[in-house]
Amino acid sequence: MAPPSPRRLPLIAVLVACCLLVACGGGGGGAPAPTPPTQLEKDLGTIPATSPTFFDLEVTSSFSSAGTVTLEGVGTPLVLGPAALPQPIGAGATIQVPMAFVPSGEGAAEGEVSVRISAGGSEEVQVTRVTANAIGATLTVPTGPIDFGDVLPGSFANRTVLVQNPSFLSPVSVTNVASSHPGFSVVSNLPLQVAAGGSASLVLRYNGSAPGTPTTTFTVTSNALNSPHTIQGLGTTGGQDIIDLGTQTFDGNGDTAAMTFDVPADAISFMVEATVPSSSQVGLRRLTGPGGKVYENDQLTGAYIWTPNSPVFTAQVPNTDRTDVQLVPGGGTYTLRLLRWSGGAASTAVKVIVQRRPRTGTDIVATLDLNVFLANVITPTAATASGDATLQTVLTTVDNILQQQGIRLGDIDYYDVTNSAYDDVTQSEFGPMLATSSVASERRLNLFFVRTALGGGVLGVAATIGGPSVNGTELSGVMSLYDPNQANLVGLVAAHEIGHFIGLAHTAESAQNGGGHDDITDTLECPSTGTNSVCTIAGGGYLMHWQAVGGTTITNGQGLVIRGHPLMGPRLLGGGPLFGKPFLPAPEIDVGDDVSPDWCGTCRLLNTAKGN
């Protein structure tokens, strides 16, 4: 056998060396290969999607000596707790590392956290994959509309709605509630927390200001998955629109140009007020409504009844319950022309006051505020009036009489009349006394109490029928005698004269004044005195009979007129603690045997039909 070839020996040596270095892991004194990371799993299960889930990450050391755990890295949606690492770890021990899982939405989510354990010159990296299924939260709110009801001007109403969170894990935070209308707002403090599976009360508000029926959309923003939400709201407020038509010049025929004004559908009445110097009188030339409805025509033969007057002419529509002179349903544009009835005035200042009652029912109730003026000679003064038992009995009598038509006395201010000339008031002093109402701070019905009226021949008098809603003129109010021994009678007199001022004529006039009847269809046509087959009691029991026979009844037709006067404020149907019951039957009042039959001087001063 031949010996091995010397050329092949070096190759074998190389192969052996490679085997030792590569396959056998030795040779040359090189560094050991790194230990791969330890892979771990942690499943948090179902967690809320709208809030962090806090948990502890367990880290266990496999080393036989104590060491330190440090953070290698953490990925979203995981967050390491504050001051969580580094931490010491004992030999073979386990520590808890606080962490949070913060999902970005619903569904499956995962993240990784890496920590390094260093102990006795040895190291281990642990990588934990954390998984979870995030369940989102939803919110349910009432869609509305939320009805805030009828709210008086300057008042507010709150409504509480329930917002619910049906989610079984996730709480919801309501962070903002915005209203599309400035009259509505949120009362609840925000953010409002709604626990998982729970509910919370959200308080909303409507502030009454201008008359009308405003609506709003509340936008509710939260961290719920179905945010934002909307809630519809509505409210109503009664009140007045005052339309200034400016100064209108009379032409060569004594007429103004045509003026137009809009009356909303929720109006119950309007009143034209035209002011001129006292040396002139103003009346209606023409008044038409939507659809060509004619109240007064150029020939002054229209169905509407009015009286020329000075220094303020007034024309209220409606001033009767007759169907032919009511407002046109649905609202619209009215056209007005005035005439100079007498005198030489070059112009007149004109405004229209529209009484608006948007909510059904509030047109049958009202509030009447008073300015009460007390003559120098009578006992109560402005300072003592609110506690004076007799005066308060007088005012309670007035309130009880008006209450049968849903009208209640409201705010009352008291003023002293220091001029002793107005203790016993003559006809020539009556107007100047009323003009002293200019001192009143509020525009209200002015009621003057004196010792005697018009020389003592009557018990009371109103400046006009359907008076203006202004202070400081010779038409600004009514007058009643004041007798501390007959408080109920004084209250009856005051109520009668107030009835004139807010639009009522006598139901039956005296024979001396023509013996006519008013323009209200539901008042019986009683005789001037006594009874007949129609009126079985004297005066029909009416407050507005020309004689003081103790009647206090105000009919529904009369109530329709007086509630439309511009001095009547809105009131809530049903009243409330401030107002008590909205309606009472007409009270009975014994006037005694010594009352002058010609108790009311109003119609002694006035002509009540146009053209007289």
Coordinates of C-alpha atoms in Angstrom, one line a residue:
M1 CA 0.0 0.0 0.0
A2 CA 1.4 3.3 -0.9
P3 CA 1.9 6.0 1.8
P4 CA -0.5 9.0 2.0
S5 CA 0.1 11.9 -0.3
P6 CA 1.9 14.7 1.5
R7 CA -0.3 17.3 -0.4
R8 CA -3.6 16.2 1.4
L9 CA -2.4 16.5 5.0
P10 CA -2.7 20.3 5.3
L11 CA -6.3 20.2 4.0
I12 CA -7.3 17.7 6.6
A13 CA -5.7 19.9 9.3
V14 CA -7.7 22.9 8.1
L15 CA -11.0 21.0 8.2
V16 CA -10.3 19.8 11.7
A17 CA -9.5 23.4 12.8
C18 CA -12.7 24.7 11.3
C19 CA -14.7 22.0 13.0
L20 CA -13.1 23.0 16.3
L21 CA -13.8 26.7 15.8
V22 CA -17.2 26.6 14.3
A23 CA -19.0 23.4 15.1
C24 CA -17.4 22.8 18.4
G25 CA -17.5 26.4 19.7
G26 CA -14.0 26.7 20.8
G27 CA -10.8 28.1 19.7
G28 CA -9.1 31.4 19.7
G29 CA -10.5 32.6 23.2
G30 CA -13.7 34.6 21.7
A31 CA -16.7 36.1 23.7
P32 CA -19.7 33.9 24.5
A33 CA -22.9 34.3 22.3
P34 CA -25.6 36.7 23.9
T35 CA -28.6 35.1 25.7
P36 CA -31.8 35.7 23.8
P37 CA -34.7 37.6 25.6
T38 CA -37.2 35.7 27.6
Q39 CA -40.6 36.0 25.9
L40 CA -43.7 36.4 28.2
E41 CA -47.4 36.9 27.7
K42 CA -50.0 38.8 29.8
D43 CA -53.7 39.1 28.8
L44 CA -55.8 41.8 30.6
G45 CA -59.0 40.5 29.1
T46 CA -61.8 43.0 28.6
I47 CA -61.1 46.5 29.5
P48 CA -62.8 49.9 29.1
A49 CA -61.9 51.8 26.0
T50 CA -62.5 55.3 27.4
S51 CA -60.2 55.2 30.5
P52 CA -56.8 53.7 31.4
T53 CA -56.7 50.2 32.9
F54 CA -54.0 50.0 35.7
F55 CA -52.2 46.7 36.3
D56 CA -49.0 45.3 37.8
L57 CA -46.4 43.7 35.6
E58 CA -44.7 40.8 37.5
V59 CA -41.0 40.5 37.0
T60 CA -39.3 37.3 38.4
S61 CA -35.5 36.9 38.7
S62 CA -33.9 33.5 38.0
F63 CA -30.6 34.5 39.5
S64 CA -29.2 33.3 42.8
S65 CA -28.0 36.8 43.8
A66 CA -29.8 40.1 44.3
G67 CA -29.9 42.6 41.4
T68 CA -31.7 45.5 39.7
V69 CA -34.5 45.7 37.3
T70 CA -34.3 48.5 34.7
L71 CA -36.5 49.5 31.8
E72 CA -35.4 48.6 28.3
G73 CA -38.4 49.9 26.4
V74 CA -42.2 50.3 26.4
G75 CA -44.6 50.6 23.5
T76 CA -48.1 52.1 23.2
P77 CA -50.7 51.6 24.4
L78 CA -48.7 50.8 27.5
V79 CA -47.5 53.4 30.0
L80 CA -45.0 52.8 32.8
G81 CA -46.2 54.1 36.2
P82 CA -44.3 57.0 37.8
A83 CA -41.1 56.0 39.5
A84 CA -41.8 52.4 38.7
L85 CA -38.2 51.5 37.5
P86 CA -35.4 50.9 38.3
Q87 CA -36.2 48.7 41.3
P88 CA -34.1 46.3 43.3
I89 CA -34.9 42.6 43.1
G90 CA -33.9 39.8 45.4
A91 CA -32.4 36.4 44.5
G92 CA -35.2 34.4 42.8
A93 CA -37.7 37.1 43.8
T94 CA -40.7 38.6 42.1
I95 CA -41.5 42.3 42.0
Q96 CA -44.6 44.3 40.8
V97 CA -44.1 47.0 38.3
P98 CA -47.1 49.5 38.1
M99 CA -48.3 50.1 34.5
A100 CA -51.4 51.3 32.6
F101 CA -53.0 50.1 29.4
V102 CA -54.4 53.1 27.5
P103 CA -56.3 52.0 24.4
S104 CA -56.9 54.4 21.6
G105 CA -60.3 52.9 20.7
E106 CA -62.4 49.8 20.7
G107 CA -61.3 46.3 19.9
A108 CA -58.2 44.1 20.4
A109 CA -55.0 46.0 21.3
E110 CA -51.5 45.0 22.4
G111 CA -48.2 46.4 23.4
E112 CA -44.8 45.2 24.6
V113 CA -42.6 46.2 27.6
S114 CA -39.0 45.1 28.0
V115 CA -37.1 45.0 31.3
R116 CA -33.5 44.0 32.1
I117 CA -32.5 42.1 35.2
S118 CA -28.9 42.5 36.2
A119 CA -27.5 40.3 39.0
G120 CA -24.0 39.1 40.0
G121 CA -22.5 39.9 36.6
S122 CA -25.3 38.1 34.8
E123 CA -28.2 39.7 32.8
E124 CA -31.6 38.7 31.5
V125 CA -34.0 40.6 29.3
Q126 CA -37.7 39.9 29.7
V127 CA -40.1 41.0 27.0
T128 CA -43.8 40.8 28.0
R129 CA -46.5 41.1 25.3
V130 CA -49.6 42.6 27.0
T131 CA -53.0 42.1 25.2
A132 CA -56.5 43.3 25.9
N133 CA -59.9 43.7 24.3
A134 CA -61.1 47.3 24.7
I135 CA -64.9 47.9 25.1
G136 CA -66.1 51.4 24.4
A137 CA -68.7 53.5 26.3
T138 CA -71.8 55.0 24.8
L139 CA -74.2 57.7 26.2
T140 CA -77.9 58.0 25.8
V141 CA -79.7 61.3 26.3
P142 CA -83.4 62.4 25.8
T143 CA -83.8 63.8 22.3
G144 CA -86.6 66.2 23.4
P145 CA -88.0 68.5 22.8
I146 CA -87.5 69.6 26.4
D147 CA -90.4 72.0 27.1
F148 CA -89.4 74.7 29.6
G149 CA -93.0 76.0 29.7
D150 CA -94.1 79.6 30.0
V151 CA -91.5 81.8 31.7
L152 CA -92.1 85.4 32.7
P153 CA -89.7 88.1 31.5
G154 CA -86.7 88.3 33.7
S155 CA -87.4 84.8 35.2
F156 CA -86.0 81.4 34.4
A157 CA -87.1 77.8 34.4
N158 CA -84.8 74.8 34.9
R159 CA -85.4 71.3 33.5
T160 CA -83.5 68.2 34.6
V161 CA -82.7 65.5 32.0
L162 CA -81.2 62.1 32.7
V163 CA -78.1 61.0 30.8
Q164 CA -77.4 57.3 30.9
N165 CA -74.3 55.2 30.4
P166 CA -75.3 51.6 29.5
S167 CA -71.6 50.5 29.3
F168 CA -70.8 47.9 31.9
L169 CA -67.1 48.9 32.2
S170 CA -66.4 52.4 30.9
P171 CA -67.4 55.7 32.7
V172 CA -68.3 58.7 30.6
S173 CA -67.3 62.3 31.1
V174 CA -69.6 65.0 29.7
T175 CA -67.2 67.9 29.1
N176 CA -69.3 70.5 27.3
V177 CA -72.9 71.5 26.7
A178 CA -73.5 74.3 24.1
S179 CA -76.8 76.0 23.2
S180 CA -77.6 77.3 19.8
H181 CA -79.8 80.0 21.4
P182 CA -78.4 82.5 23.9
G183 CA -81.6 82.2 26.1
F184 CA -80.8 78.6 27.0
S185 CA -77.8 77.4 29.1
V186 CA -76.5 74.6 31.2
V187 CA -76.6 74.8 35.0
S188 CA -74.8 71.6 36.0
N189 CA -71.1 71.9 36.7
L190 CA -68.9 70.3 34.0
P191 CA -67.3 67.9 33.5
L192 CA -70.2 65.7 34.6
Q193 CA -69.2 62.1 35.4
V194 CA -71.5 59.2 34.4
A195 CA -70.4 55.9 36.0
A196 CA -70.4 52.7 34.1
G197 CA -73.9 51.3 34.0
G198 CA -75.1 54.5 35.8
S199 CA -76.9 57.8 35.1
A200 CA -76.5 61.4 36.0
S201 CA -78.7 64.5 36.1
L202 CA -78.0 67.3 33.7
V203 CA -79.7 70.6 34.6
L204 CA -80.6 72.9 31.7
R205 CA -82.1 76.4 31.9
Y206 CA -84.3 78.8 29.9
N207 CA -84.1 82.5 30.7
G208 CA -87.2 84.5 29.7
S209 CA -86.5 87.8 28.1
A210 CA -88.1 89.0 24.8
P211 CA -91.6 87.7 24.1
G212 CA -91.8 84.7 21.7
T213 CA -91.3 81.0 21.4
P214 CA -87.6 80.4 21.1
T215 CA -86.1 77.0 20.4
T216 CA -82.6 75.7 20.8
T217 CA -80.3 72.7 20.2
F218 CA -78.2 71.7 23.1
T219 CA -75.0 69.9 21.9
V220 CA -73.7 67.5 24.5
T221 CA -70.0 66.6 24.1
S222 CA -68.4 63.7 26.0
N223 CA -65.7 61.0 25.6
A224 CA -68.4 58.5 24.7
L225 CA -67.9 56.8 21.3
N226 CA -71.2 58.1 20.0
S227 CA -70.5 61.7 21.1
P228 CA -71.8 64.4 20.4
H229 CA -75.5 64.2 21.2
T230 CA -78.2 66.8 20.7
I231 CA -81.2 67.7 22.8
Q232 CA -83.9 70.0 21.5
G233 CA -85.4 72.6 23.8
L234 CA -88.2 75.2 23.6
G235 CA -89.7 77.8 25.9
T236 CA -92.2 80.6 25.7
T237 CA -92.3 84.1 27.2
G238 CA -95.2 86.6 27.1
G239 CA -94.6 90.3 27.0
Q240 CA -94.8 93.3 24.7
D241 CA -93.4 94.5 21.4
I242 CA -93.3 98.3 21.4
I243 CA -93.2 99.5 17.8
D244 CA -92.1 103.2 17.5
L245 CA -93.6 104.6 14.3
G246 CA -91.9 108.0 14.9
T247 CA -93.3 111.5 14.5
Q248 CA -95.9 111.6 11.8
T249 CA -96.8 114.9 10.1
F250 CA -100.4 115.9 9.3
D251 CA -101.0 116.9 5.7
G252 CA -103.2 119.7 4.4
N253 CA -106.3 117.6 5.1
G254 CA -105.2 116.9 8.7
D255 CA -104.2 113.3 7.9
T256 CA -101.0 111.4 8.4
A257 CA -99.3 109.2 5.8
A258 CA -100.0 105.5 6.0
M259 CA -98.0 103.6 8.6
T260 CA -97.6 99.8 8.7
F261 CA -96.7 97.5 11.5
D262 CA -96.5 93.8 12.0
V263 CA -98.5 91.9 14.6
P264 CA -97.2 88.3 15.4
A265 CA -99.5 85.3 15.4
D266 CA -99.2 85.0 19.2
A267 CA -100.6 88.5 19.8
I268 CA -103.8 88.9 21.8
S269 CA -104.1 92.7 21.2
F270 CA -102.4 95.9 20.2
M271 CA -102.9 99.5 21.2
V272 CA -102.1 102.6 19.1
E273 CA -100.9 105.5 21.2
A274 CA -100.6 108.9 19.5
T275 CA -99.4 111.9 21.5
V276 CA -100.2 115.6 20.6
P277 CA -100.2 118.9 22.4
S278 CA -103.3 119.2 24.7
S279 CA -104.7 121.9 22.4
S280 CA -105.4 119.3 19.7
Q281 CA -107.1 116.0 19.4
V282 CA -106.3 112.9 17.4
G283 CA -108.5 110.1 16.0
L284 CA -108.4 107.3 13.4
R285 CA -108.6 108.0 9.7
R286 CA -108.2 104.4 8.6
L287 CA -107.2 101.0 10.1
T288 CA -106.9 97.8 8.1
G289 CA -105.5 94.4 8.8
P290 CA -104.1 91.4 6.9
G291 CA -106.2 90.2 4.0
G292 CA -107.8 93.6 3.6
K293 CA -109.8 93.5 6.8
V294 CA -111.2 96.9 7.5
Y295 CA -111.6 98.2 11.1
E296 CA -112.1 101.9 10.2
N297 CA -112.5 103.4 6.7
D298 CA -111.8 106.8 5.3
Q299 CA -115.5 107.8 5.8
L300 CA -115.3 106.9 9.5
T301 CA -118.1 104.4 9.2
G302 CA -116.2 101.2 10.1
A303 CA -117.2 98.7 12.7
Y304 CA -114.5 99.7 15.1
I305 CA -115.5 102.2 17.9
W306 CA -113.1 104.8 19.0
T307 CA -113.0 108.2 20.7
P308 CA -110.8 111.2 19.7
N309 CA -108.6 112.3 22.6
S310 CA -105.8 114.5 23.8
P311 CA -103.0 114.6 24.8
V312 CA -102.8 110.9 24.1
F313 CA -105.2 109.1 21.7
T314 CA -105.5 105.4 22.2
A315 CA -107.1 102.7 20.1
Q316 CA -107.0 99.1 21.3
V317 CA -107.8 96.1 19.1
P318 CA -109.9 94.3 20.2
N319 CA -111.8 96.7 22.5
T320 CA -114.9 94.4 22.4
D321 CA -115.7 90.7 22.2
R322 CA -117.6 91.2 18.9
T323 CA -116.2 88.8 16.3
D324 CA -116.0 91.4 13.5
V325 CA -113.3 93.5 15.1
Q326 CA -110.9 90.9 16.5
L327 CA -107.3 90.4 15.4
V328 CA -106.8 88.6 12.2
P329 CA -105.8 85.0 13.1
G330 CA -102.2 84.1 12.2
G331 CA -100.9 87.7 12.5
G332 CA -99.7 89.9 9.7
T333 CA -99.3 93.5 8.6
Y334 CA -101.7 96.3 9.7
T335 CA -101.9 99.7 8.1
L336 CA -102.8 102.8 10.0
R337 CA -103.6 106.5 9.2
L338 CA -104.5 109.0 11.9
L339 CA -106.4 112.3 11.6
R340 CA -106.2 115.6 13.5
W341 CA -109.6 115.7 15.0
S342 CA -109.3 119.2 16.3
G343 CA -106.7 121.9 17.0
G344 CA -103.7 122.9 14.9
A345 CA -101.0 120.3 15.8
A346 CA -98.5 119.8 13.0
S347 CA -97.6 116.3 13.9
T348 CA -98.1 113.4 16.3
A349 CA -95.7 110.9 17.9
V350 CA -97.0 107.4 17.3
K351 CA -96.3 104.0 18.8
V352 CA -98.0 100.6 18.8
I353 CA -97.8 98.3 21.8
V354 CA -98.4 94.6 20.9
Q355 CA -99.4 92.3 23.7
R356 CA -98.0 88.8 23.1
R357 CA -98.9 85.6 24.8
P358 CA -97.3 82.7 23.0
R359 CA -98.5 79.9 25.1
T360 CA -102.1 78.7 25.0
G361 CA -103.8 79.7 28.2
T362 CA -101.7 82.6 29.2
D363 CA -104.1 84.9 27.3
I364 CA -106.7 84.3 30.0
V365 CA -104.6 85.5 32.9
A366 CA -102.7 88.7 33.6
T367 CA -101.0 90.8 36.3
L368 CA -101.8 94.4 36.9
D369 CA -99.1 96.5 38.7
L370 CA -100.0 99.7 40.4
N371 CA -98.6 103.0 41.4
V372 CA -100.7 104.1 44.4
F373 CA -100.7 107.9 45.2
L374 CA -101.9 108.9 48.7
A375 CA -103.4 112.4 49.3
N376 CA -101.8 114.5 52.0
V377 CA -105.0 114.4 54.2
I378 CA -105.5 110.6 54.4
T379 CA -103.9 108.5 57.1
P380 CA -101.7 106.0 55.2
T381 CA -98.5 107.4 53.8
A382 CA -96.1 105.9 51.3
A383 CA -93.9 104.8 54.2
T384 CA -96.8 103.1 56.1
A385 CA -99.0 102.0 53.3
S386 CA -97.8 98.4 53.0
G387 CA -98.7 97.8 56.6
D388 CA -101.9 99.8 56.8
A389 CA -104.7 97.3 57.3
T390 CA -107.5 99.5 55.9
L391 CA -105.6 100.3 52.7
Q392 CA -104.6 96.7 52.2
T393 CA -108.2 95.7 52.6
V394 CA -109.1 98.2 49.8
L395 CA -106.4 96.6 47.5
T396 CA -107.5 93.1 48.4
T397 CA -111.0 94.0 47.4
V398 CA -109.7 95.2 44.0
D399 CA -107.7 92.0 43.7
N400 CA -110.6 89.8 44.5
I401 CA -112.8 91.5 41.9
L402 CA -110.3 91.3 39.1
Q403 CA -109.4 87.7 40.0
Q404 CA -112.6 86.4 38.6
Q405 CA -111.1 87.1 35.1
G406 CA -107.7 85.7 36.0
I407 CA -106.2 89.1 36.8
R408 CA -104.1 89.6 39.9
L409 CA -102.6 92.7 41.4
G410 CA -98.8 92.4 41.1
D411 CA -96.1 94.9 42.3
I412 CA -97.4 98.0 44.0
D413 CA -95.3 101.2 44.6
Y414 CA -96.6 103.9 47.0
Y415 CA -96.2 107.7 46.6
D416 CA -97.2 110.7 48.7
V417 CA -99.1 113.5 47.2
T418 CA -97.8 116.4 49.3
N419 CA -99.8 119.2 47.6
S420 CA -102.8 119.7 49.8
A421 CA -104.7 121.1 46.9
Y422 CA -105.2 117.6 45.8
D423 CA -106.9 116.5 49.0
D424 CA -110.3 117.5 47.6
V425 CA -110.1 117.4 43.9
T426 CA -112.2 119.4 41.5
Q427 CA -112.8 118.7 37.9
S428 CA -110.2 121.3 36.8
E429 CA -107.6 119.9 39.3
F430 CA -108.1 116.3 38.2
G431 CA -105.9 116.3 35.1
P432 CA -103.0 118.2 36.7
M433 CA -103.1 115.8 39.6
L434 CA -102.8 112.8 37.3
A435 CA -99.8 114.6 35.6
T436 CA -97.9 114.3 38.9
S437 CA -97.6 110.6 38.1
S438 CA -94.4 111.6 36.3
V439 CA -92.6 111.0 39.5
A440 CA -93.3 107.3 39.3
S441 CA -90.3 105.2 38.4
E442 CA -92.3 102.4 36.7
R443 CA -94.9 102.5 33.9
R444 CA -98.0 101.2 35.7
L445 CA -101.7 102.0 36.3
N446 CA -101.8 105.1 38.6
L447 CA -104.4 105.0 41.3
F448 CA -104.9 108.2 43.3
F449 CA -106.8 108.1 46.7
V450 CA -108.3 111.5 47.7
R451 CA -110.8 112.7 50.3
T452 CA -113.4 113.9 47.8
A453 CA -113.7 113.6 44.0
L454 CA -115.0 116.3 41.7
G455 CA -116.4 118.3 44.5
G456 CA -117.9 115.3 46.3
G457 CA -120.6 114.6 43.8
V458 CA -119.1 111.3 42.8
L459 CA -117.0 108.6 44.4
G460 CA -114.4 108.1 41.6
V461 CA -113.4 108.9 38.1
A462 CA -111.1 107.6 35.4
A463 CA -109.3 110.0 33.0
T464 CA -110.6 108.0 30.0
I465 CA -111.8 104.7 28.8
G466 CA -108.9 102.6 27.6
G467 CA -106.2 104.9 29.0
P468 CA -102.6 105.2 27.8
S469 CA -99.7 103.3 29.2
V470 CA -97.7 106.4 30.0
N471 CA -97.1 108.4 33.2
G472 CA -97.1 112.1 33.6
T473 CA -100.1 113.2 31.4
E474 CA -103.5 114.4 32.3
L475 CA -104.9 111.1 31.2
S476 CA -102.5 109.0 33.3
G477 CA -104.7 107.3 35.8
V478 CA -107.8 107.1 37.9
M479 CA -109.1 108.6 41.2
S480 CA -111.1 107.2 44.1
L481 CA -112.3 108.6 47.3
Y482 CA -110.7 107.2 50.5
D483 CA -112.9 106.5 53.4
P484 CA -111.2 104.5 56.2
N485 CA -114.6 103.4 57.5
Q486 CA -115.7 101.8 54.2
A487 CA -112.8 99.9 52.9
N488 CA -114.8 97.4 50.8
L489 CA -116.7 100.3 49.2
V490 CA -113.5 102.1 48.4
G491 CA -112.2 98.9 46.9
L492 CA -115.3 98.6 44.7
V493 CA -115.0 102.2 43.6
A494 CA -111.3 101.8 42.7
A495 CA -112.0 98.5 40.8
H496 CA -114.8 100.3 38.8
E497 CA -112.5 103.1 37.8
I498 CA -109.7 100.8 37.0
G499 CA -112.2 98.9 34.8
H500 CA -112.8 102.1 32.8
F501 CA -109.1 102.8 32.4
I502 CA -108.3 99.3 31.1
G503 CA -111.1 99.5 28.5
L504 CA -114.6 99.1 29.9
A505 CA -117.5 101.4 29.5
H506 CA -120.6 101.3 31.6
T507 CA -122.7 98.2 31.0
A508 CA -125.8 100.5 31.2
E509 CA -125.6 104.3 31.2
S510 CA -127.7 106.7 33.2
A511 CA -130.7 108.3 31.5
Q512 CA -129.0 111.7 31.7
N513 CA -126.1 110.3 29.7
G514 CA -128.3 108.7 27.1
G515 CA -129.2 105.4 28.7
G516 CA -127.1 103.4 26.3
H517 CA -125.2 100.1 26.7
D518 CA -121.7 99.0 26.2
D519 CA -120.2 97.2 23.1
I520 CA -119.7 93.9 24.9
T521 CA -122.0 91.1 23.6
D522 CA -122.2 89.0 26.8
T523 CA -123.4 91.8 29.1
L524 CA -127.1 92.0 29.5
E525 CA -128.9 95.2 28.4
C526 CA -130.2 96.2 31.8
P527 CA -132.3 99.3 32.4
S528 CA -130.6 102.4 33.8
T529 CA -132.2 101.9 37.1
G530 CA -134.1 99.1 38.8
T531 CA -134.8 95.7 37.2
N532 CA -136.7 94.1 34.4
S533 CA -137.2 90.6 32.9
V534 CA -133.7 90.6 31.5
C535 CA -132.0 91.9 34.7
T536 CA -133.6 90.4 37.7
I537 CA -131.2 92.2 40.0
A538 CA -130.3 95.9 39.9
G539 CA -127.6 96.7 37.5
G540 CA -127.3 93.0 36.5
G541 CA -124.8 92.5 39.3
Y542 CA -122.1 94.1 37.0
L543 CA -119.1 96.0 38.3
M544 CA -119.4 98.4 35.4
H545 CA -123.1 99.5 35.9
W546 CA -123.3 103.2 36.2
Q547 CA -124.8 103.0 39.7
A548 CA -123.1 101.8 42.8
V549 CA -125.5 99.0 43.6
G550 CA -122.9 96.5 44.8
G551 CA -122.3 94.6 41.6
T552 CA -118.8 93.1 41.0
T553 CA -119.3 90.8 38.0
I554 CA -116.9 91.1 35.1
T555 CA -118.0 89.0 32.1
N556 CA -115.8 86.9 29.9
G557 CA -116.3 89.4 27.1
Q558 CA -115.1 92.2 29.3
G559 CA -112.2 90.0 30.5
L560 CA -111.1 89.6 26.9
V561 CA -110.8 93.4 26.6
I562 CA -109.1 94.2 29.8
R563 CA -106.5 91.5 29.6
G564 CA -105.4 93.0 26.3
H565 CA -104.6 96.4 27.8
P566 CA -100.9 97.3 27.6
L567 CA -100.6 97.8 31.3
M568 CA -101.5 94.1 31.8
G569 CA -98.4 92.0 32.3
P570 CA -98.2 88.3 31.5
R571 CA -98.9 85.8 34.3
L572 CA -98.6 82.0 34.4
L573 CA -101.8 80.0 34.1
G574 CA -102.4 78.3 37.4
G575 CA -100.8 81.1 39.4
G576 CA -98.5 79.7 42.1
P577 CA -97.6 80.7 45.6
L578 CA -97.2 84.4 44.6
F579 CA -100.6 84.7 43.0
G580 CA -102.7 82.0 44.6
K581 CA -105.7 80.6 42.6
P582 CA -106.1 82.1 39.2
F583 CA -109.9 82.6 39.3
L584 CA -112.5 83.4 42.0
P585 CA -116.2 84.0 41.7
A586 CA -117.3 87.7 41.8
P587 CA -117.5 88.8 45.4
E588 CA -120.6 90.5 46.9
I589 CA -120.1 94.0 48.4
D590 CA -122.7 95.9 50.5
V591 CA -122.4 99.6 49.5
G592 CA -124.9 100.8 52.2
D593 CA -127.7 103.3 51.7
D594 CA -125.8 106.6 51.7
V595 CA -123.9 106.2 48.4
S596 CA -124.6 108.7 45.7
P597 CA -126.4 107.0 42.8
D598 CA -124.2 109.0 40.3
W599 CA -121.1 107.4 41.8
C600 CA -118.9 107.5 38.8
G601 CA -117.7 110.7 37.1
T602 CA -116.0 109.1 34.2
C603 CA -118.8 109.3 31.7
R604 CA -119.7 112.8 32.9
L605 CA -116.3 113.8 31.4
L606 CA -116.3 111.7 28.3
N607 CA -118.1 111.1 25.0
T608 CA -117.8 107.4 24.2
A609 CA -118.7 107.2 20.5
K610 CA -116.6 108.5 17.6
G611 CA -117.8 111.7 16.1
N612 CA -119.5 113.1 19.2

